[in-house]
Amino acid sequence: MRASHAHLDHLLAALTLDDKVRLVQGADFWTTAPIPSIGLRAMTLSDGPAGVRGPRWDERLPSLNLPSGSALGASWDEELAERYGVASAVEARRKGVDIVLGPTINLHRSPLGGRHFECLSEDPELSGRIGAAYVRGLQANGVAATPKHYVANDSETDRFTVDVRVDERALRELYLAPFERAVQAGAWGMMSAYNAVNSVTMTESDLLESPLNDEWGFDGVVISDWTAVRSLAAVPAAQDLAMPGPHTSWSELGSAVRDGSVDEADLDRKVLRILLLAERVGALGDREPMPQAEFDGVAFAREASAAGSVLLANDGMLPLDVATIRSVAVIGEPARSPRTQGGGSATVIPEQVVSPLDALRMAMPDADVRFALGAEVSHTMAELPLTQLTNPITGEPGVRISFADSGGDELFADDRRSSSLVWFGGDAPLARSATLTVSTIFTPAADGEIELGFASSNHAAMSIDGSIVIAGRPAVEGMDLGAAFLQPPVLSADVTVERGVPIELSIVFSIDGGDGLPLDALSVAVGTVPKRGDADALIERAARLAAESDVAVVVVGTSTEVESEGYDRSDLDLPGTQDDLVRAVVAANPRTVVVVNAGAPVLLPWADHAAAVIVSYFGGQEFGPALADILVGAVEPGGRLPTTWPRALHDVPVVEVVPVDGTLTYDEGIHVGYRAWLRAETAPAFPFGHGLGYTDWSWTSIDRDGDDLVVGLVNSGRRRGKHVVQVYAERADSAVERPVRWLIGFAVVTAEASEGVTCRVAIDPRRLAHWDDGWRLEQGAFTLRVGGSVDHLPLSLSWESTPEGERNNRDA
Ligand code: BGC
């Protein structure tokens, strides 16, 4: 460890072997073991990273739902990312959480990656700096960050077992680089990934020691991804904490130390790190807790969503001229039911979500804002609306749940306000239960046939008014276990109902653990599967509404079926008939803005014909209000693409995410993202770094001042605005293979109309160096190019790199 912590050595000496063994394994799903004799309390870990769920997955304990990682990356704004960390720390403290499992700083290696929404960008400099800022914001408020997943966990297919083959240079220059920045920011935790890298599973990998500890000086705790520790072989590796507990692959650790097969010094080292972490988060001794920061999380979520929204195209339609607009057609399923976050372990339960439709109605009270569905996006089961549910015991809105043992005796009961229920840890006695019964009285809102059912990876029987209508175990097909858990398969039946006539629903789920999922995890839902409507009629109705309105706003997006943790995408298309919908609406009304509600790139084949296109990513709970702010011009869309958006899947340079015989080879080496596009000389639909605001900029000057690049630009438009100054390096005559150009720095500037600004970007020679068994800096000149995207770089300068030795002499 970096510093000496003699007082921790004393505590270590006071611990028995059993204490130490307990300390390096989770006490349960989300906590570490307390050891009161040395003043150590349990530490609580929680998923995020776009908000903090807390140790309970429970609608009664809601969380702030921040915009997705991809939206944060799109802000290119370190100051905002730091406040994102502060917002998360405030949430963590409110929920008694000491350690947040984030930020997710794996790279957008391929747009097909299913968990892309959670990661920040395709570029290590951007991901590294935004991730580091998040870490600082969190930890400045006494909450540990756990950047994840170390390392090369950049896609989802077979993520538990895949062996990623990646060369040393790509590892150093791309995949490890954001983690290095997080360590420089002082990260107290780090999550080791499920996958293997170059044949060794990450919890046993030498990469945990080198470069993480020995080179970068990490002195925090390496926390395993959930169940990623496979054996005692992870003990001599620098894997510190096996999660979740209490049953881990280290259950034999005590006897292994006793019989000498594991060195106690390896265990002691882990314990010391865990004690240091405990001290840092205030879990050791009786230190006063840090004062809690004052923070308006909801206002921040709104600001961050606008800051991470990218205006891809605008023919001048935006911002809307609110005074002259009498009618607005709002179209699309996500306009009414937006995706505010990606699916999977990152899920939080927001207290309130304001849809784009409602937000626009509020923002344009004098206009007639009408809605048409236009296309169906999601065909997964929807939970039953709370307003139509009555708990049979309390008479309140909701459901009654009851866990019973094999003799039928009730062990635990609760009254819940949702028909979609997840136990991921928590207080239900899952291990001792044989069944879970969910009962409710459901009052249909319309007459007719509905498809009613349940979602579960377990066997279940559903009865209506006392008679069983379906029983069975929904088939889990080809999905990863985590996905089967977080999005369990469905069994459903057609049921004829009458409006206002209540039916008694009871679903008995068996708890058999037979699905191979970790103990203490259960996920079930009761709901309806949407019936497929007439797609042409939906489009026609939407186009008619658009034609009758002054302007149209179409919101399109991905569904949880195609974009979530646990699986990758097989194509980049918008699901269903959404492309046809956009084409029809654009044809019906040329004053159409299209809003893309997806966590990662999708193809926009109609983009050249829409008056304006905005990418909002998964915008968090305030996505609607933030979008309305942008549309009416109260704020500017502040984002720049953190990832290249392709025109067609066959243009995408890196598409291999499916392992072959268990191996996924990063054949492209250092050519990922825009680096790969530049090498292939293929033009994407929208390049890395691209994004418009509501003002114009002209680039005026570029100079060198010591190690800083000084860039001048003028806001030549008519309103205040933000721009992102992006600095790329080129090395035309390099002795080594290089990307055509690569990002080495960036800065956010703001200026009033007609105002000129200069901004300084420090050029760290490391950003010019390449890895060749060590960092090497080629002598001679690099060309630095500056502008507003990787494809638009009006300024350039020749930059003589200063060798490390000379810099040190000069500084001395
Ligand atoms: C995910 C992690 C997450 C953990 C706990 C894993 O499946 O990969 O990112 O923190 O579960 O929920």
XYZ file of N, CA and C in Angstrom, residues 504-597:
282
model
N -59.861 -12.014 -8.694
C -58.864 -12.339 -7.657
C -57.734 -13.110 -8.301
N -56.534 -12.578 -8.180
C -55.366 -13.207 -8.792
C -54.473 -13.754 -7.696
N -53.998 -14.986 -7.911
C -53.036 -15.528 -6.961
C -52.005 -16.339 -7.740
N -50.747 -16.060 -7.516
C -49.687 -16.771 -8.229
C -48.763 -17.373 -7.180
N -48.583 -18.678 -7.276
C -47.698 -19.364 -6.328
C -46.425 -19.756 -7.076
N -45.327 -19.135 -6.678
C -44.027 -19.417 -7.306
C -43.271 -20.424 -6.433
N -42.697 -21.451 -7.051
C -41.846 -22.358 -6.269
C -40.474 -21.723 -6.144
N -39.869 -21.910 -5.000
C -38.506 -21.399 -4.815
C -37.613 -22.625 -4.704
N -36.992 -22.958 -5.815
C -36.231 -24.207 -5.800
C -34.755 -23.988 -6.020
N -34.369 -22.745 -6.310
C -32.952 -22.475 -6.528
C -32.384 -23.278 -7.688
N -33.243 -24.009 -8.390
C -32.761 -24.915 -9.424
C -32.266 -24.227 -10.672
N -32.363 -22.928 -10.706
C -31.961 -22.214 -11.917
C -30.509 -21.787 -11.868
N -29.792 -22.200 -10.848
C -28.367 -21.905 -10.808
C -28.043 -20.465 -10.453
N -29.040 -19.715 -10.045
C -28.775 -18.311 -9.708
C -28.263 -18.240 -8.279
N -27.559 -17.148 -7.976
C -27.046 -17.061 -6.613
C -28.186 -17.106 -5.599
N -27.920 -17.672 -4.459
C -28.914 -17.665 -3.397
C -29.291 -16.232 -3.098
N -30.408 -16.066 -2.445
C -30.820 -14.731 -2.054
C -31.192 -13.876 -3.245
N -31.548 -14.497 -4.353
C -31.979 -13.715 -5.499
C -33.240 -14.347 -6.065
N -34.254 -13.530 -6.229
C -35.505 -14.001 -6.811
C -36.143 -12.825 -7.513
N -36.676 -13.090 -8.698
C -37.293 -12.017 -9.440
C -38.549 -12.567 -10.100
N -39.678 -11.969 -9.793
C -40.955 -12.424 -10.353
C -41.786 -11.207 -10.736
N -42.719 -11.421 -11.628
C -43.637 -10.334 -11.971
C -44.965 -10.920 -12.404
N -45.995 -10.127 -12.228
C -47.327 -10.483 -12.702
C -47.761 -9.325 -13.589
N -48.300 -9.639 -14.771
C -48.648 -8.516 -15.632
C -49.325 -8.953 -16.906
N -49.388 -8.035 -17.819
C -50.017 -8.310 -19.107
C -48.981 -8.191 -20.216
N -49.160 -9.029 -21.224
C -48.298 -8.962 -22.402
C -49.078 -8.158 -23.445
N -48.464 -7.072 -23.966
C -49.236 -6.253 -24.899
C -49.612 -7.031 -26.156
N -50.844 -6.872 -26.589
C -51.292 -7.509 -27.841
C -50.752 -6.679 -28.990
N -50.314 -7.329 -30.023
C -49.818 -6.585 -31.181
C -50.979 -5.972 -31.932
N -50.863 -4.659 -32.143
C -51.930 -3.966 -32.871
C -51.641 -3.987 -34.366
N -52.458 -3.284 -35.117
C -52.274 -3.190 -36.566
C -51.221 -2.103 -36.835
N -50.019 -2.540 -37.218
C -48.893 -1.607 -37.331
C -49.173 -0.500 -38.347
N -49.774 -0.854 -39.477
C -50.038 0.157 -40.504
C -51.027 1.209 -39.998
N -52.039 0.721 -39.283
C -53.056 1.664 -38.785
C -52.435 2.628 -37.776
N -51.530 2.098 -36.948
C -50.880 2.968 -35.952
C -50.074 4.068 -36.647
N -49.347 3.674 -37.689
C -48.527 4.652 -38.414
C -49.423 5.679 -39.099
N -50.483 5.181 -39.724
C -51.402 6.083 -40.433
C -51.994 7.135 -39.491
N -52.407 6.659 -38.318
C -53.014 7.581 -37.354
C -51.995 8.641 -36.914
N -50.776 8.198 -36.690
C -49.733 9.126 -36.249
C -49.425 10.146 -37.347
N -49.342 9.670 -38.587
C -49.030 10.577 -39.698
C -50.155 11.595 -39.869
N -51.395 11.127 -39.677
C -52.530 12.054 -39.788
C -52.433 13.142 -38.706
N -52.125 12.715 -37.497
C -51.991 13.709 -36.407
C -50.870 14.699 -36.732
N -49.755 14.175 -37.252
C -48.630 15.063 -37.596
C -49.049 16.065 -38.662
N -49.791 15.580 -39.657
C -50.198 16.461 -40.754
C -51.109 17.583 -40.250
N -51.898 17.258 -39.234
C -52.847 18.259 -38.703
C -52.185 19.232 -37.734
N -50.928 18.960 -37.347
C -50.292 19.767 -36.292
C -49.245 20.691 -36.878
N -48.945 21.756 -36.136
C -47.910 22.686 -36.604
C -46.543 22.010 -36.647
N -46.241 21.264 -35.592
C -44.958 20.542 -35.555
C -45.189 19.144 -34.989
N -44.251 18.255 -35.288
C -44.328 16.902 -34.715
C -43.036 16.591 -33.963
N -43.202 15.908 -32.839
C -42.055 15.418 -32.070
C -42.224 13.900 -31.994
N -41.322 13.166 -32.620
C -41.411 11.700 -32.590
C -40.306 11.182 -31.688
N -40.684 10.405 -30.702
C -39.670 9.801 -29.840
C -39.585 8.309 -30.177
N -38.396 7.865 -30.580
C -38.178 6.455 -30.908
C -37.109 5.899 -29.971
N -37.030 4.584 -29.881
C -36.004 4.058 -28.981
C -35.899 2.559 -28.998
N -34.973 2.064 -28.165
C -34.789 0.623 -28.032
C -35.700 0.107 -26.922
N -35.842 -1.205 -26.855
C -36.628 -1.819 -25.789
C -35.699 -2.645 -24.911
N -36.211 -3.086 -23.780
C -35.375 -3.933 -22.913
C -35.067 -5.263 -23.600
N -35.913 -5.664 -24.554
C -35.625 -6.927 -25.241
C -34.326 -6.845 -26.031
N -33.988 -5.664 -26.547
C -32.778 -5.594 -27.374
C -31.596 -4.931 -26.669
N -31.846 -4.170 -25.626
C -30.734 -3.441 -25.017
C -30.802 -3.528 -23.506
N -29.962 -4.364 -22.916
C -29.922 -4.558 -21.465
C -28.654 -5.288 -21.086
N -28.407 -5.331 -19.780
C -27.292 -6.146 -19.295
C -27.578 -7.621 -19.586
N -26.531 -8.392 -19.870
C -26.690 -9.845 -19.963
C -26.691 -10.369 -21.382
N -26.891 -9.506 -22.380
C -26.818 -9.965 -23.764
C -26.427 -8.803 -24.650
N -25.901 -9.148 -25.811
C -25.520 -8.130 -26.784
C -26.625 -7.967 -27.806
N -26.471 -6.966 -28.647
C -27.451 -6.771 -29.712
C -26.997 -7.546 -30.948
N -27.955 -7.946 -31.777
C -27.564 -8.628 -33.006
C -27.626 -7.677 -34.195
N -28.300 -6.563 -34.027
C -28.273 -5.534 -35.077
C -28.429 -4.180 -34.407
N -28.410 -3.130 -35.201
C -28.482 -1.781 -34.631
C -29.791 -1.090 -35.008
N -30.760 -1.889 -35.469
C -32.023 -1.294 -35.918
C -32.897 -0.881 -34.742
N -33.691 0.143 -34.963
C -34.733 0.456 -33.992
C -35.752 -0.681 -34.064
N -36.215 -1.175 -32.916
C -37.133 -2.302 -32.971
C -38.478 -1.940 -33.615
N -39.096 -2.969 -34.213
C -40.453 -2.842 -34.747
C -40.499 -1.942 -35.972
N -41.593 -1.217 -36.081
C -41.844 -0.421 -37.288
C -41.491 1.051 -37.077
N -40.568 1.312 -36.180
C -40.285 2.718 -35.849
C -39.671 3.499 -37.023
N -38.845 2.826 -37.842
C -38.281 3.549 -38.993
C -39.389 3.951 -39.967
N -40.321 3.028 -40.205
C -41.446 3.364 -41.090
C -42.263 4.501 -40.488
N -42.420 4.453 -39.196
C -43.175 5.517 -38.519
C -42.524 6.876 -38.762
N -41.206 6.940 -38.537
C -40.527 8.228 -38.701
C -40.674 8.705 -40.149
N -40.475 7.792 -41.095
C -40.580 8.200 -42.502
C -41.969 8.772 -42.795
N -42.986 8.107 -42.275
C -44.363 8.551 -42.555
C -44.635 9.916 -41.912
N -44.133 10.101 -40.710
C -44.404 11.372 -40.013
C -43.633 12.512 -40.685
N -42.384 12.240 -41.042
C -41.576 13.266 -41.707
C -42.222 13.655 -43.045
N -42.784 12.652 -43.737
C -43.453 12.947 -45.010
C -44.730 13.755 -44.771
N -45.395 13.479 -43.659
C -46.660 14.174 -43.386
C -46.425 15.593 -42.894
N -45.324 15.808 -42.205
C -45.049 17.152 -41.684
C -43.536 17.383 -41.671
N -43.038 18.232 -42.578
C -41.586 18.444 -42.626
C -41.044 19.081 -41.346
N -41.903 19.660 -40.548
C -41.409 20.241 -39.292
C -41.500 19.177 -38.195
N -40.629 18.199 -38.346
C -40.607 17.070 -37.402
C -39.232 16.963 -36.751
N -39.251 16.884 -35.431
C -38.002 16.589 -34.727
C -38.084 15.151 -34.218
N -37.010 14.403 -34.439
C -36.972 13.015 -33.972
C -36.033 12.940 -32.769
N -36.521 12.312 -31.724
C -35.739 12.167 -30.492
C -35.431 10.684 -30.314
N -34.178 10.370 -30.103
C -33.772 8.966 -29.985
C -33.513 8.635 -28.517
N -34.314 7.726 -27.990
C -34.239 7.324 -26.586
C -33.598 5.930 -26.519
